[in-house]
Amino acid sequence: MDQSDAFRALRCTATGEELAADPTRTGPSEAGAPVDPVYDVDAVDWDHAFLADARSVWDFADLLPFESGVSAAEGGTPLVDAPALADELGVDSLFVKDEGRNPTGTVLDRGLSLAVTAAVDAGADLVAHASAGNSGQSGAAYAGRASLRSYAFVPSRAPFPNKAMTNVHGGDMRVAGGRYPDAVEALQTQLKSDWFTLQEFDNPVRHEGYKTIAYELVGEGCVPDAVFVPASTGEVVYGLVKGFRELDELGLVDDLPRVVAAQPTGCAPIAAAFDSGREVEAWNQPDTIVGELEIPDPTGGDLVVDAVDATGGRVVTVDDDAILGSAVAAAQTTAVDVGSAGGAAAAAADALADEFDEDATLVVVNTEAGVKTADILRSHLMGQGI
């Protein structure tokens, strides 16, 4: 795979030390921190017309590590107007960026497209990672497209559709009893073959895919007052903020929108760190029905704290009932297939609605298709006697 002309280096996110521009490098820096691709933004000639014409992740390859990659037409997802939700929140406009329209129904397709591209560039035969569910299916799909063998280690709590479709896409799915950390441990102890990692942040290019959400929003003429995103591992939030920062460097936005990360009350290590001013610490006894967000020790946690703070945003917590209620309300009023993780973003917007003027524009990122967690959403309705 040819590298893009603007890709200059990898940078340690802790020390700022620059490393060689090797997109196949894996693992943290010597300081134990994630590494982050760096670009010569001045070498990129983008304008608003270019952003408006882009239709997929790889149309933005100028600011990605590779000129092209393993793709299934990910990105280019719709920005759906949600006037009923805007009225309920008392703001002028609310839009849902519907990432459930990606090839495997998740925002993670943007990142796994790049991660698998790096694996191909490295000459890998086998790729693997631990997943809460969605990335397992996504990784299997992109690995299959690239004719690579793949393993996904998932917790027993992962939704059945993700487990099933991981196998359908040709991946080898291994279930670890318990939660996400148990899947991570199982990957590290049980897989004996040589494998190329697709793990968030261990793979240094995966989070780059999520920058393209910011590019698409601005390309559609939407520079919102705030963007609400479920936090999970931190990769989507961090990538999104990085995208807005690059657009700011290019002079294509005047100000960074506030980015608000959402976590469930029962598993909120990033929110706790943001509120306390301390580094992210592992969450004891995680307990949320939203498996994609039950990440007790997110690798990108500290990066998220710094990223959202730089936008004037913050990290908020919402309880499971509010998450599921918001997902259902959004689905019933917008026709968008909102998943439970996306419901966390919608619930956060509802919780902070009073902080915005009546002329504000908000964007909620729905990170997964509702069909992936249909049983959870339906159970919520049944609990209300519906």
Coordinates of C-alpha atoms in Angstrom, one line a residue:
M1 CA 0.0 0.0 0.0
D2 CA 1.4 3.4 -0.9
Q3 CA 1.6 5.9 1.9
S4 CA -0.1 9.3 1.5
D5 CA 2.3 12.2 0.8
A6 CA 1.3 14.2 3.8
F7 CA 1.9 11.4 6.3
R8 CA 5.0 12.5 8.2
A9 CA 5.5 10.5 11.4
L10 CA 4.1 8.7 14.4
R11 CA 4.0 10.7 17.6
C12 CA 4.0 9.5 21.2
T13 CA 0.9 10.9 22.8
A14 CA 2.6 11.2 26.1
T15 CA 6.0 12.7 25.3
G16 CA 5.5 14.2 21.8
E17 CA 8.5 12.2 20.5
E18 CA 8.2 11.6 16.8
L19 CA 8.9 8.1 15.4
A20 CA 9.2 6.9 11.8
A21 CA 6.2 7.1 9.6
D22 CA 5.5 3.4 9.7
P23 CA 1.8 2.6 9.7
T24 CA 2.5 -1.1 10.3
R25 CA 4.2 -0.4 13.7
T26 CA 2.2 -1.9 16.5
G27 CA 1.9 -1.4 20.3
P28 CA 2.6 1.7 22.5
S29 CA 5.6 4.0 22.5
E30 CA 8.5 3.5 24.9
A31 CA 6.7 5.7 27.3
G32 CA 3.8 3.2 27.3
A33 CA 1.4 5.5 25.5
P34 CA -0.5 5.2 22.2
V35 CA 1.1 6.6 19.1
D36 CA -0.7 8.9 16.7
P37 CA -0.1 9.6 13.0
V38 CA 1.1 13.1 12.2
Y39 CA 0.6 14.9 8.9
D40 CA 2.0 17.9 7.0
V41 CA -1.4 19.6 6.9
D42 CA 0.0 22.5 4.9
A43 CA 0.6 20.1 2.0
V44 CA -3.1 19.4 1.8
D45 CA -5.3 21.5 -0.5
W46 CA -8.8 21.1 0.7
D47 CA -11.7 23.5 0.5
H48 CA -15.4 23.3 1.3
A49 CA -16.3 22.1 -2.2
F50 CA -13.9 19.1 -1.8
L51 CA -15.5 18.2 1.5
A52 CA -19.0 18.4 0.0
D53 CA -18.0 16.1 -2.9
A54 CA -16.5 13.4 -0.8
R55 CA -18.5 10.2 -0.5
S56 CA -16.5 7.7 1.6
V57 CA -13.6 7.4 4.1
W58 CA -11.0 6.9 1.4
D59 CA -11.9 10.1 -0.4
F60 CA -10.1 11.8 2.5
A61 CA -6.9 9.8 1.9
D62 CA -4.8 13.0 1.8
L63 CA -5.0 13.0 5.6
L64 CA -4.9 9.2 6.2
P65 CA -1.7 7.1 6.3
F66 CA -2.4 5.3 3.0
E67 CA -3.5 6.6 -0.4
S68 CA -6.0 3.8 -0.7
G69 CA -7.0 0.8 1.3
V70 CA -9.3 -2.2 2.0
S71 CA -12.7 -0.7 1.6
A72 CA -16.4 -1.7 1.4
A73 CA -17.6 1.8 0.8
E74 CA -17.6 2.7 4.5
G75 CA -18.4 6.3 5.5
G76 CA -20.6 8.7 3.6
T77 CA -23.3 8.0 6.2
P78 CA -26.4 10.2 6.3
L79 CA -27.0 13.2 8.6
V80 CA -30.6 12.8 9.5
D81 CA -32.7 15.8 10.7
A82 CA -34.5 15.1 13.9
P83 CA -37.0 18.0 14.4
A84 CA -39.1 16.2 17.0
L85 CA -36.0 15.6 19.2
A86 CA -34.9 19.2 18.6
D87 CA -38.3 20.5 19.8
E88 CA -38.1 18.3 22.9
L89 CA -34.7 19.6 23.8
G90 CA -35.6 23.2 23.0
V91 CA -32.9 23.8 20.4
D92 CA -33.2 24.9 16.8
S93 CA -31.8 21.8 15.2
L94 CA -30.7 18.3 16.1
F95 CA -29.2 15.8 13.6
V96 CA -28.4 12.2 14.0
K97 CA -25.2 11.1 12.2
D98 CA -26.2 7.5 11.5
E99 CA -23.2 5.3 11.6
G100 CA -25.4 2.3 11.6
R101 CA -25.5 2.6 7.8
N102 CA -21.9 1.5 7.4
P103 CA -21.2 -1.9 5.8
T104 CA -21.5 -4.0 9.1
G105 CA -23.7 -1.5 10.9
T106 CA -21.1 0.2 13.0
V107 CA -18.9 3.3 13.1
L108 CA -16.0 0.9 13.7
D109 CA -16.0 0.0 10.0
R110 CA -14.2 3.3 9.4
G111 CA -11.4 2.3 11.7
L112 CA -11.2 -1.4 10.8
S113 CA -10.8 -0.5 7.2
L114 CA -7.6 1.3 8.0
A115 CA -6.4 -1.3 10.5
V116 CA -6.8 -4.2 8.0
T117 CA -5.1 -2.0 5.4
A118 CA -2.1 -1.8 7.7
A119 CA -2.1 -5.5 8.1
V120 CA -2.1 -6.0 4.4
D121 CA 0.8 -3.6 4.1
A122 CA 2.7 -5.5 6.8
G123 CA 2.3 -8.7 4.8
A124 CA 0.2 -10.3 7.6
D125 CA -1.6 -13.6 7.2
L126 CA -3.5 -13.6 10.4
V127 CA -5.2 -10.6 12.3
A128 CA -6.7 -10.7 15.7
H129 CA -8.1 -8.5 18.5
A130 CA -10.5 -8.5 21.4
S131 CA -13.9 -6.9 20.9
A132 CA -16.9 -6.0 22.9
G133 CA -18.9 -7.1 19.8
N134 CA -19.1 -4.7 17.0
S135 CA -15.5 -4.6 16.1
G136 CA -15.3 -8.4 16.0
Q137 CA -17.8 -8.5 13.2
S138 CA -16.2 -5.5 11.4
G139 CA -12.7 -6.9 11.7
A140 CA -13.9 -10.3 10.3
A141 CA -15.6 -8.6 7.4
Y142 CA -12.6 -6.5 6.3
A143 CA -10.2 -9.3 6.9
G144 CA -12.3 -11.5 4.7
R145 CA -12.3 -8.8 2.0
A146 CA -8.5 -8.8 2.1
S147 CA -8.3 -12.6 2.2
L148 CA -6.8 -12.7 5.6
R149 CA -7.6 -15.1 8.4
S150 CA -9.0 -13.5 11.5
Y151 CA -9.7 -14.1 15.2
A152 CA -12.1 -12.1 17.4
F153 CA -12.2 -12.8 21.1
V154 CA -15.5 -11.5 22.5
P155 CA -17.0 -11.6 26.0
S156 CA -20.0 -13.9 26.6
R157 CA -22.1 -10.8 27.1
A158 CA -21.5 -9.7 23.5
P159 CA -24.8 -9.5 21.4
F160 CA -25.6 -12.6 19.5
P161 CA -25.9 -10.9 16.1
N162 CA -22.3 -9.8 16.4
K163 CA -21.1 -13.2 17.4
A164 CA -23.0 -14.9 14.6
M165 CA -22.0 -12.4 11.9
T166 CA -18.3 -12.7 12.9
N167 CA -18.5 -16.3 11.8
V168 CA -20.6 -15.5 8.7
H169 CA -18.0 -13.1 7.5
G170 CA -15.4 -15.9 7.8
G171 CA -13.8 -14.9 11.1
D172 CA -12.9 -17.3 13.9
M173 CA -14.9 -16.2 16.9
R174 CA -13.8 -17.2 20.4
V175 CA -16.0 -16.5 23.4
A176 CA -14.5 -15.6 26.8
G177 CA -16.6 -15.9 29.9
G178 CA -17.3 -12.6 31.5
R179 CA -16.7 -9.1 30.2
Y180 CA -14.4 -7.2 27.8
P181 CA -11.2 -7.5 30.0
D182 CA -11.7 -11.2 30.0
A183 CA -11.7 -11.2 26.2
V184 CA -8.5 -9.2 26.1
E185 CA -6.9 -11.6 28.5
A186 CA -8.1 -14.6 26.5
L187 CA -6.6 -13.1 23.3
Q188 CA -3.2 -12.6 25.0
T189 CA -3.0 -16.0 26.6
Q190 CA -4.8 -18.3 24.2
L191 CA -3.8 -17.3 20.7
K192 CA -0.4 -18.9 20.0
S193 CA 0.0 -18.1 16.3
D194 CA 1.8 -15.0 15.1
W195 CA -0.8 -12.4 14.5
F196 CA -1.1 -8.7 13.5
T197 CA -3.1 -6.7 15.9
L198 CA -6.3 -4.9 15.0
Q199 CA -6.7 -3.7 18.6
E200 CA -7.6 -0.1 19.2
F201 CA -4.5 2.1 19.7
D202 CA -2.2 -0.9 19.6
N203 CA -2.9 -0.6 15.9
P204 CA -1.8 3.0 15.3
V205 CA -4.0 3.8 12.4
R206 CA -7.4 2.4 13.4
H207 CA -8.5 5.6 15.2
E208 CA -7.7 7.7 12.1
G209 CA -10.8 6.4 10.4
Y210 CA -13.1 8.4 12.8
K211 CA -11.6 11.7 11.8
T212 CA -13.7 11.4 8.7
I213 CA -16.9 11.9 10.6
A214 CA -15.8 15.5 11.3
Y215 CA -14.9 15.9 7.6
E216 CA -18.3 14.7 6.5
L217 CA -20.2 16.9 8.9
V218 CA -18.4 20.0 7.7
G219 CA -18.8 18.9 4.1
E220 CA -22.6 18.8 4.7
G221 CA -22.5 22.4 5.9
C222 CA -23.0 21.3 9.5
V223 CA -20.6 22.9 12.1
P224 CA -22.7 22.2 15.2
D225 CA -22.5 23.8 18.6
A226 CA -21.9 20.4 20.1
V227 CA -21.4 16.8 19.0
F228 CA -22.5 14.0 21.4
V229 CA -20.6 10.6 21.1
P230 CA -20.5 7.4 23.2
A231 CA -17.1 7.0 24.7
S232 CA -16.4 3.2 24.7
T233 CA -12.7 2.6 24.2
G234 CA -12.1 6.3 23.5
E235 CA -11.1 5.8 19.8
V236 CA -14.1 7.4 18.2
V237 CA -14.1 10.4 20.4
Y238 CA -10.4 11.0 20.0
G239 CA -10.5 10.5 16.2
L240 CA -13.5 12.9 15.9
V241 CA -11.8 15.7 17.8
K242 CA -8.6 15.2 15.8
G243 CA -10.6 15.6 12.6
F244 CA -12.0 18.9 13.7
R245 CA -8.6 20.1 14.8
E246 CA -7.2 19.3 11.3
L247 CA -10.1 21.2 9.7
D248 CA -9.3 24.1 12.0
E249 CA -5.6 24.0 10.8
L250 CA -6.9 24.0 7.2
G251 CA -9.0 27.1 7.9
L252 CA -12.3 25.2 7.1
V253 CA -13.9 25.8 10.5
D254 CA -13.8 28.9 12.7
D255 CA -14.2 27.2 16.0
L256 CA -14.1 23.6 17.3
P257 CA -17.6 22.4 18.2
R258 CA -18.0 21.2 21.8
V259 CA -17.5 17.4 21.9
V260 CA -19.4 15.6 24.7
A261 CA -18.5 12.0 25.4
A262 CA -21.1 9.9 27.1
Q263 CA -20.6 6.9 29.4
P264 CA -23.1 4.7 31.4
T265 CA -23.3 5.5 35.1
G266 CA -22.3 1.9 35.8
C267 CA -19.0 2.1 33.9
A268 CA -17.7 5.6 33.7
P269 CA -13.9 5.6 34.2
I270 CA -13.3 8.5 31.7
A271 CA -16.0 10.7 33.3
A272 CA -14.6 10.1 36.8
A273 CA -11.1 11.1 35.6
F274 CA -12.5 14.2 33.8
D275 CA -14.4 15.3 36.9
S276 CA -11.5 14.7 39.3
G277 CA -8.7 16.0 37.2
R278 CA -6.8 12.7 37.7
E279 CA -5.7 10.1 35.2
V280 CA -8.1 7.4 34.1
E281 CA -8.2 4.5 36.5
A282 CA -9.8 1.1 35.9
W283 CA -13.5 1.0 36.9
N284 CA -14.3 -1.5 39.7
Q285 CA -17.4 -3.7 39.1
P286 CA -18.6 -2.4 35.8
D287 CA -22.3 -2.8 35.4
T288 CA -24.2 -1.6 32.4
I289 CA -26.6 -3.3 29.9
V290 CA -24.8 -1.5 27.0
G291 CA -22.0 -4.0 26.3
E292 CA -20.2 -1.7 23.8
L293 CA -19.7 0.8 26.5
E294 CA -18.7 -1.5 29.3
I295 CA -15.0 -0.8 28.9
P296 CA -13.6 -0.5 32.5
D297 CA -10.1 0.5 31.5
P298 CA -10.2 2.2 28.1
T299 CA -6.8 2.6 26.4
G300 CA -7.8 5.9 25.0
G301 CA -9.3 7.3 28.2
D302 CA -6.7 9.9 29.0
L303 CA -6.7 11.0 25.3
V304 CA -10.4 11.6 25.5
V305 CA -10.2 13.7 28.6
D306 CA -7.7 16.0 26.9
A307 CA -9.4 16.0 23.6
V308 CA -12.9 17.0 24.8
D309 CA -11.5 19.5 27.2
A310 CA -9.7 21.2 24.3
T311 CA -13.1 21.7 22.6
G312 CA -14.8 23.1 25.7
G313 CA -16.7 19.8 26.0
R314 CA -16.8 17.2 28.7
V315 CA -17.6 13.7 29.7
V316 CA -21.0 13.0 31.2
T317 CA -22.7 9.9 32.6
V318 CA -26.2 8.7 31.9
D319 CA -28.0 5.7 33.4
D320 CA -29.1 2.7 31.5
D321 CA -32.8 3.6 31.6
A322 CA -32.1 7.0 30.1
I323 CA -29.9 5.3 27.4
L324 CA -32.5 2.8 26.3
G325 CA -35.3 5.3 26.5
S326 CA -33.4 7.8 24.4
A327 CA -32.6 5.1 21.8
V328 CA -36.2 4.1 21.6
A329 CA -37.4 7.7 21.4
A330 CA -34.9 8.5 18.6
A331 CA -35.9 5.4 16.7
Q332 CA -39.6 6.2 17.0
T333 CA -39.4 9.8 15.9
T334 CA -36.6 9.8 13.3
A335 CA -36.9 6.4 11.5
V336 CA -33.2 5.8 12.3
D337 CA -32.3 2.4 13.6
V338 CA -30.6 3.6 16.8
G339 CA -28.6 1.2 18.8
S340 CA -28.2 1.1 22.6
A341 CA -24.7 2.8 22.4
G342 CA -26.1 5.5 20.2
G343 CA -28.8 6.0 22.9
A344 CA -26.1 7.0 25.3
A345 CA -25.2 10.0 23.0
A346 CA -28.9 10.9 22.7
A347 CA -29.4 10.7 26.5
A348 CA -26.4 12.9 27.0
A349 CA -27.8 15.5 24.7
D350 CA -31.1 15.4 26.6
A351 CA -29.2 15.8 29.9
L352 CA -27.4 18.9 28.8
A353 CA -30.1 20.5 26.7
D354 CA -30.5 23.4 29.2
E355 CA -27.0 24.5 28.5
F356 CA -27.7 25.4 24.9
D357 CA -29.6 28.4 23.5
E358 CA -32.7 27.9 21.5
D359 CA -30.8 28.6 18.2
A360 CA -28.3 25.9 18.9
T361 CA -27.5 23.0 16.5
L362 CA -26.6 19.6 18.0
V363 CA -25.4 16.4 16.5
V364 CA -25.8 13.0 18.0
V365 CA -23.6 10.2 16.7
N366 CA -25.5 6.9 16.5
T367 CA -22.5 4.5 16.5
E368 CA -24.4 1.2 15.7
A369 CA -27.5 -0.1 14.1
G370 CA -30.3 -0.9 16.5
V371 CA -30.8 -4.4 15.1
K372 CA -27.6 -5.4 16.9
T373 CA -29.2 -4.7 20.3
A374 CA -32.8 -5.2 19.3
D375 CA -33.5 -7.6 22.2
I376 CA -32.2 -5.1 24.8
L377 CA -34.3 -2.3 23.3
R378 CA -37.4 -4.5 23.1
S379 CA -36.9 -5.6 26.7
H380 CA -36.9 -1.9 27.7
L381 CA -40.3 -1.5 26.1
M382 CA -41.6 -4.7 27.7
G383 CA -40.6 -3.3 31.1
Q384 CA -42.9 -0.4 30.4
G385 CA -45.7 -2.7 29.6
I386 CA -45.5 -2.1 25.8

